[in-house]
Amino acid sequence: MYKYIFIFVLFFSVLTLNAQNLKVKAKGEQTFTFEDKGGRNQATFYSRTILEDITGISNDIKGSISFDVSNLSKTLKGKLSVPVKSIKTGIALRDEHLASADWLDSEKYPDITFEVKKVNKVVESKDNKVKINVSGDFTLKGVTKTVSGVFTVVYLDENEQTKMRAAGDLLNVRGKFNIKLADYNVNGKAIPSKVSNEIEIEVNIVGNNK
Amino acid sequence: MLLLKSEKIMNSKQKISVISSILVALLSVILWAFYGFEILTKTSVVTEKKDELFDTVYKVTENKFIWGLDLTLLVTGVSLFIGGILYFILKTKKSSINN
């Protein structure tokens, strides 16, 4: 009986270990930079207000992510940043308010950043795709707090299709997490009660390693 | 319509100014409806695009003007206000009627 239990546990342990690896041609540590000039990369925030829901988008997300292909969950690190002034909400006047000292104060704190700290859990893994729960330091208006969210990482080895986009292997990272504005001293002195405290942030970026 | 038909209440210039202001107000409401009854006026909109390579959808902003309720109320209010002012300015003076 104990023998069967041992085999059962060993079988699932091997599966779990395998699940942390990406099945791709590349070997060793890979570093991907995210600097897409075509406007494909995006960081989006969603906020509920009394009048209507606000969607803010920045297509100016920059940074890099690196990891060892053989053990992504243990080696993942990286940092992404978004200039506050690049966030567009659809109304020019509202964009100005958002960047003003009353809200995000872009003069004093020009960038919003997210730095990967650790992978908490591998949620799902299949071939070149891994779904992971990641913790990281999110910095907004000079305040840094640890946040976590679920991200999907898709690795594409260089091929004829990827070459049309960029040189080298491509990496797509997409995921979302929530923050509370009050945690970052974003109170909106002008119209404090009109914007929800809870903000959902979504990232969808593609980078290359050459 | 009854008011417009009555010569005693409005002269032809008053009729034109009142009808014009009502038409401008109606036009702004029609524009609001045409742009999808948005609450706030916008200068760009979020559109979704498909990334075939990664089989995912991403969002981009595109420059597009959207006529919102705020602008509708402003245009309606201003046109009705101007129409009202003109109604009184263009009122036929009693002395000229008597003459």
Short mmCIF file of C-alpha atoms in Angstrom, two decimals:
data_model
loop_
_atom_site.label_atom_id
_atom_site.label_comp_id
_atom_site.label_asym_id
_atom_site.label_seq_id
_atom_site.Cartn_x
_atom_site.Cartn_y
_atom_site.Cartn_z
CA MET A 1 0.00 0.00 0.00
CA TYR A 2 2.78 2.44 1.04
CA LYS A 3 4.57 1.59 -2.18
CA TYR A 4 1.59 2.76 -4.27
CA ILE A 5 1.23 5.94 -2.25
CA PHE A 6 4.94 6.66 -2.71
CA ILE A 7 4.70 6.13 -6.50
CA PHE A 8 1.57 8.32 -6.62
CA VAL A 9 3.28 11.17 -4.69
CA LEU A 10 6.48 10.82 -6.78
CA PHE A 11 4.46 10.93 -10.03
CA PHE A 12 2.71 14.19 -9.06
CA SER A 13 5.93 15.71 -7.71
CA VAL A 14 7.58 15.12 -11.09
CA LEU A 15 4.53 16.62 -12.84
CA THR A 16 4.68 19.71 -10.61
CA LEU A 17 8.40 20.20 -11.18
CA ASN A 18 7.88 19.84 -14.92
CA ALA A 19 5.06 22.33 -14.80
CA GLN A 20 7.47 25.11 -13.83
CA ASN A 21 9.47 24.77 -17.03
CA LEU A 22 8.70 26.27 -20.39
CA LYS A 23 8.94 23.81 -23.24
CA VAL A 24 10.86 25.93 -25.74
CA LYS A 25 14.04 25.68 -27.80
CA ALA A 26 15.87 28.40 -25.86
CA LYS A 27 18.14 27.43 -22.98
CA GLY A 28 19.47 29.27 -19.94
CA GLU A 29 18.71 32.81 -18.84
CA GLN A 30 16.75 34.98 -21.24
CA THR A 31 16.16 38.71 -20.94
CA PHE A 32 13.24 40.32 -22.71
CA THR A 33 12.94 44.05 -23.21
CA PHE A 34 9.59 45.76 -23.64
CA GLU A 35 9.86 48.85 -25.75
CA ASP A 36 7.26 48.58 -28.45
CA LYS A 37 7.10 51.59 -30.73
CA GLY A 38 4.00 50.33 -32.54
CA GLY A 39 1.70 50.97 -29.58
CA ARG A 40 0.96 47.26 -29.07
CA ASN A 41 2.03 47.13 -25.42
CA GLN A 42 -0.41 48.42 -22.89
CA ALA A 43 -1.07 49.03 -19.23
CA THR A 44 -4.73 49.68 -18.54
CA PHE A 45 -6.54 50.81 -15.42
CA TYR A 46 -10.26 50.56 -14.73
CA SER A 47 -12.09 52.69 -12.22
CA ARG A 48 -15.76 53.02 -11.36
CA THR A 49 -17.15 56.52 -10.86
CA ILE A 50 -20.60 57.94 -10.22
CA LEU A 51 -20.94 59.30 -13.76
CA GLU A 52 -19.28 56.55 -15.79
CA ASP A 53 -16.50 53.96 -15.60
CA ILE A 54 -13.06 55.27 -16.52
CA THR A 55 -10.59 53.31 -18.63
CA GLY A 56 -7.07 54.71 -18.76
CA ILE A 57 -4.49 53.33 -21.16
CA SER A 58 -0.78 53.80 -21.58
CA ASN A 59 0.91 52.38 -24.66
CA ASP A 60 4.28 53.60 -23.39
CA ILE A 61 5.14 50.73 -21.04
CA LYS A 62 8.88 50.01 -20.79
CA GLY A 63 11.16 47.62 -18.93
CA SER A 64 12.62 44.15 -18.96
CA ILE A 65 11.96 40.69 -17.60
CA SER A 66 14.50 37.91 -17.25
CA PHE A 67 14.35 34.28 -16.17
CA ASP A 68 15.98 30.94 -16.66
CA VAL A 69 13.90 28.91 -19.09
CA SER A 70 14.51 25.73 -17.10
CA ASN A 71 13.11 27.21 -13.89
CA LEU A 72 10.98 30.27 -14.51
CA SER A 73 9.25 30.29 -11.14
CA LYS A 74 12.48 30.49 -9.14
CA THR A 75 14.41 32.86 -11.39
CA LEU A 76 11.83 35.38 -12.62
CA LYS A 77 12.81 39.00 -12.11
CA GLY A 78 12.17 42.27 -13.85
CA LYS A 79 10.83 45.77 -13.71
CA LEU A 80 8.25 47.63 -15.78
CA SER A 81 7.47 51.32 -15.78
CA VAL A 82 4.77 53.58 -17.18
CA PRO A 83 5.11 57.38 -17.43
CA VAL A 84 2.13 59.01 -15.70
CA LYS A 85 1.82 61.54 -18.52
CA SER A 86 1.34 58.75 -21.07
CA ILE A 87 -1.99 57.65 -19.54
CA LYS A 88 -4.95 58.54 -21.74
CA THR A 89 -8.53 58.39 -20.46
CA GLY A 90 -10.33 59.76 -23.51
CA ILE A 91 -10.75 63.27 -22.13
CA ALA A 92 -7.77 65.62 -22.43
CA LEU A 93 -8.83 67.72 -19.44
CA ARG A 94 -9.20 64.61 -17.27
CA ASP A 95 -5.70 63.45 -18.34
CA GLU A 96 -4.35 66.80 -17.14
CA HIS A 97 -6.17 66.40 -13.80
CA LEU A 98 -4.82 62.87 -13.43
CA ALA A 99 -1.24 64.07 -13.90
CA SER A 100 -1.71 67.08 -11.60
CA ALA A 101 -0.51 67.37 -7.99
CA ASP A 102 -4.08 66.64 -6.79
CA TRP A 103 -3.89 63.12 -8.24
CA LEU A 104 -0.71 61.38 -9.40
CA ASP A 105 1.64 64.40 -9.38
CA SER A 106 3.62 63.56 -12.52
CA GLU A 107 6.09 66.41 -11.94
CA LYS A 108 7.28 64.91 -8.67
CA TYR A 109 6.59 61.22 -9.44
CA PRO A 110 6.88 60.82 -13.22
CA ASP A 111 6.67 56.99 -13.37
CA ILE A 112 4.50 54.19 -12.05
CA THR A 113 6.59 51.03 -11.60
CA PHE A 114 6.16 47.34 -10.90
CA GLU A 115 9.11 45.20 -9.85
CA VAL A 116 8.75 41.43 -9.78
CA LYS A 117 9.75 39.95 -6.44
CA LYS A 118 8.71 36.30 -6.50
CA VAL A 119 6.46 33.71 -8.04
CA ASN A 120 4.07 32.50 -5.36
CA LYS A 121 2.52 29.67 -7.32
CA VAL A 122 2.47 28.07 -10.74
CA VAL A 123 -1.25 27.98 -11.47
CA GLU A 124 -1.06 26.23 -14.81
CA SER A 125 1.60 25.18 -17.26
CA LYS A 126 1.39 23.85 -20.78
CA ASP A 127 4.16 23.77 -23.40
CA ASN A 128 5.25 27.37 -23.99
CA LYS A 129 2.63 28.90 -21.71
CA VAL A 130 2.75 29.36 -17.94
CA LYS A 131 0.15 30.90 -15.66
CA ILE A 132 1.72 32.17 -12.45
CA ASN A 133 0.76 34.05 -9.33
CA VAL A 134 3.36 36.78 -8.91
CA SER A 135 4.16 39.18 -6.07
CA GLY A 136 5.90 42.45 -6.72
CA ASP A 137 6.55 45.96 -5.53
CA PHE A 138 4.11 48.43 -7.04
CA THR A 139 5.17 52.07 -6.76
CA LEU A 140 2.69 54.86 -7.28
CA LYS A 141 3.15 58.50 -6.26
CA GLY A 142 6.33 57.60 -4.38
CA VAL A 143 4.66 54.92 -2.24
CA THR A 144 5.69 51.27 -2.66
CA LYS A 145 3.42 48.38 -1.65
CA THR A 146 3.55 44.68 -2.37
CA VAL A 147 0.79 43.48 -4.67
CA SER A 148 0.09 40.13 -6.26
CA GLY A 149 -1.77 39.01 -9.33
CA VAL A 150 -2.10 36.20 -11.82
CA PHE A 151 -0.06 36.57 -15.01
CA THR A 152 0.08 34.46 -18.14
CA VAL A 153 3.46 34.17 -19.82
CA VAL A 154 3.66 32.90 -23.41
CA TYR A 155 7.08 32.19 -24.95
CA LEU A 156 7.45 32.01 -28.73
CA ASP A 157 10.71 30.77 -30.25
CA GLU A 158 11.92 32.85 -33.18
CA ASN A 159 10.20 31.82 -36.40
CA GLU A 160 9.08 33.41 -39.66
CA GLN A 161 5.97 34.87 -37.99
CA THR A 162 7.77 36.32 -34.96
CA LYS A 163 10.48 37.86 -37.18
CA MET A 164 7.78 40.05 -38.73
CA ARG A 165 7.15 41.53 -35.28
CA ALA A 166 10.68 41.74 -33.86
CA ALA A 167 14.02 39.96 -33.89
CA GLY A 168 14.63 37.08 -31.49
CA ASP A 169 12.23 35.11 -29.34
CA LEU A 170 9.05 36.84 -28.23
CA LEU A 171 7.44 36.90 -24.80
CA ASN A 172 3.87 37.92 -24.08
CA VAL A 173 3.00 38.77 -20.49
CA ARG A 174 -0.56 39.54 -19.54
CA GLY A 175 -2.29 39.71 -16.22
CA LYS A 176 -4.09 41.88 -13.72
CA PHE A 177 -4.06 42.97 -10.11
CA ASN A 178 -5.92 45.43 -7.90
CA ILE A 179 -4.75 48.36 -5.83
CA LYS A 180 -6.38 50.80 -3.45
CA LEU A 181 -5.72 54.47 -4.20
CA ALA A 182 -5.77 55.38 -0.50
CA ASP A 183 -2.75 53.07 0.07
CA TYR A 184 -0.73 55.33 -2.23
CA ASN A 185 -1.95 58.65 -0.85
CA VAL A 186 -3.97 59.32 -3.98
CA ASN A 187 -6.99 61.14 -2.61
CA GLY A 188 -7.98 63.48 -5.43
CA LYS A 189 -8.45 66.60 -3.33
CA ALA A 190 -10.56 68.27 -6.01
CA ILE A 191 -13.24 65.55 -6.38
CA PRO A 192 -12.46 62.87 -3.77
CA SER A 193 -15.78 61.01 -3.63
CA LYS A 194 -16.37 60.67 -7.37
CA VAL A 195 -13.69 58.05 -8.05
CA SER A 196 -13.65 54.53 -6.65
CA ASN A 197 -10.84 53.69 -4.24
CA GLU A 198 -10.36 50.26 -5.84
CA ILE A 199 -8.53 50.27 -9.18
CA GLU A 200 -7.96 47.28 -11.44
CA ILE A 201 -4.70 47.31 -13.38
CA GLU A 202 -4.18 45.13 -16.44
CA VAL A 203 -0.96 44.58 -18.34
CA ASN A 204 -0.59 43.08 -21.81
CA ILE A 205 2.90 43.38 -23.28
CA VAL A 206 5.13 41.74 -25.85
CA GLY A 207 8.92 41.86 -25.68
CA ASN A 208 11.85 40.34 -27.51
CA ASN A 209 15.26 39.04 -26.39
CA LYS A 210 17.47 40.58 -29.12
CA MET B 1 -47.25 75.79 -32.28
CA LEU B 2 -50.22 77.74 -31.04
CA LEU B 3 -47.83 80.37 -29.74
CA LEU B 4 -46.00 80.57 -33.03
CA LYS B 5 -49.23 81.02 -35.00
CA SER B 6 -50.35 83.94 -32.93
CA GLU B 7 -49.13 87.25 -34.42
CA LYS B 8 -49.95 88.99 -31.17
CA ILE B 9 -47.46 86.90 -29.20
CA MET B 10 -44.54 86.70 -31.67
CA ASN B 11 -43.47 88.60 -34.72
CA SER B 12 -41.67 86.88 -37.62
CA LYS B 13 -38.15 87.69 -36.28
CA GLN B 14 -39.03 86.28 -32.89
CA LYS B 15 -40.40 83.14 -34.52
CA ILE B 16 -37.17 82.64 -36.47
CA SER B 17 -34.97 83.11 -33.39
CA VAL B 18 -37.10 80.81 -31.18
CA ILE B 19 -37.42 78.11 -33.86
CA SER B 20 -33.66 78.34 -34.58
CA SER B 21 -32.72 77.92 -30.93
CA ILE B 22 -35.09 74.95 -30.56
CA LEU B 23 -33.64 73.36 -33.73
CA VAL B 24 -30.06 73.78 -32.44
CA ALA B 25 -31.09 72.19 -29.12
CA LEU B 26 -32.79 69.31 -30.95
CA LEU B 27 -29.77 68.85 -33.20
CA SER B 28 -27.47 68.54 -30.18
CA VAL B 29 -29.79 65.89 -28.67
CA ILE B 30 -29.79 64.01 -32.00
CA LEU B 31 -25.96 64.19 -32.08
CA TRP B 32 -25.86 62.86 -28.51
CA ALA B 33 -28.05 59.93 -29.54
CA PHE B 34 -25.96 59.35 -32.69
CA TYR B 35 -22.79 59.06 -30.57
CA GLY B 36 -24.39 56.48 -28.28
CA PHE B 37 -25.75 58.51 -25.32
CA GLU B 38 -22.29 58.90 -23.73
CA ILE B 39 -22.28 60.90 -20.52
CA LEU B 40 -18.98 62.72 -20.99
CA THR B 41 -17.61 64.20 -24.22
CA LYS B 42 -14.41 62.49 -25.33
CA THR B 43 -11.63 63.17 -27.78
CA SER B 44 -10.34 59.59 -27.98
CA VAL B 45 -11.85 56.15 -27.54
CA VAL B 46 -10.59 52.73 -26.54
CA THR B 47 -10.75 50.08 -29.25
CA GLU B 48 -9.83 46.42 -29.09
CA LYS B 49 -7.44 44.80 -31.53
CA LYS B 50 -6.63 41.15 -32.01
CA ASP B 51 -3.06 39.94 -31.68
CA GLU B 52 -3.07 36.92 -34.01
CA LEU B 53 0.41 35.80 -32.98
CA PHE B 54 -0.48 35.35 -29.30
CA ASP B 55 -4.22 34.84 -29.82
CA THR B 56 -5.12 37.65 -27.46
CA VAL B 57 -6.96 40.95 -27.52
CA TYR B 58 -5.31 44.24 -26.61
CA LYS B 59 -6.62 47.76 -26.32
CA VAL B 60 -5.46 50.92 -28.04
CA THR B 61 -6.68 54.50 -27.95
CA GLU B 62 -7.81 56.12 -31.17
CA ASN B 63 -8.49 59.79 -31.74
CA LYS B 64 -12.23 60.10 -32.19
CA PHE B 65 -14.65 62.77 -31.06
CA ILE B 66 -17.65 61.59 -29.02
CA TRP B 67 -20.50 64.03 -28.39
CA GLY B 68 -21.51 63.58 -24.74
CA LEU B 69 -24.38 64.63 -22.48
CA ASP B 70 -22.30 67.46 -20.98
CA LEU B 71 -21.86 69.11 -24.37
CA THR B 72 -25.51 68.43 -25.25
CA LEU B 73 -26.68 70.24 -22.12
CA LEU B 74 -24.28 73.10 -22.75
CA VAL B 75 -25.33 73.61 -26.38
CA THR B 76 -29.02 73.20 -25.52
CA GLY B 77 -28.79 75.63 -22.63
CA VAL B 78 -26.83 78.26 -24.56
CA SER B 79 -29.09 78.06 -27.64
CA LEU B 80 -32.28 78.30 -25.56
CA PHE B 81 -30.80 81.17 -23.54
CA ILE B 82 -29.85 83.08 -26.71
CA GLY B 83 -33.30 82.29 -28.19
CA GLY B 84 -34.92 83.66 -25.03
CA ILE B 85 -32.82 86.85 -25.09
CA LEU B 86 -33.61 87.41 -28.78
CA TYR B 87 -37.31 86.84 -28.06
CA PHE B 88 -37.31 89.86 -25.76
CA ILE B 89 -34.93 92.00 -27.85
CA LEU B 90 -36.96 91.47 -31.04
CA LYS B 91 -40.29 92.13 -29.33
CA THR B 92 -42.38 94.64 -31.37
CA LYS B 93 -42.75 97.88 -29.50
CA LYS B 94 -46.34 98.94 -28.75
CA SER B 95 -45.80 102.48 -30.13
CA SER B 96 -44.78 101.11 -33.54
CA ILE B 97 -47.94 98.96 -33.67
CA ASN B 98 -50.11 101.97 -32.91
CA ASN B 99 -48.44 103.97 -35.68
#
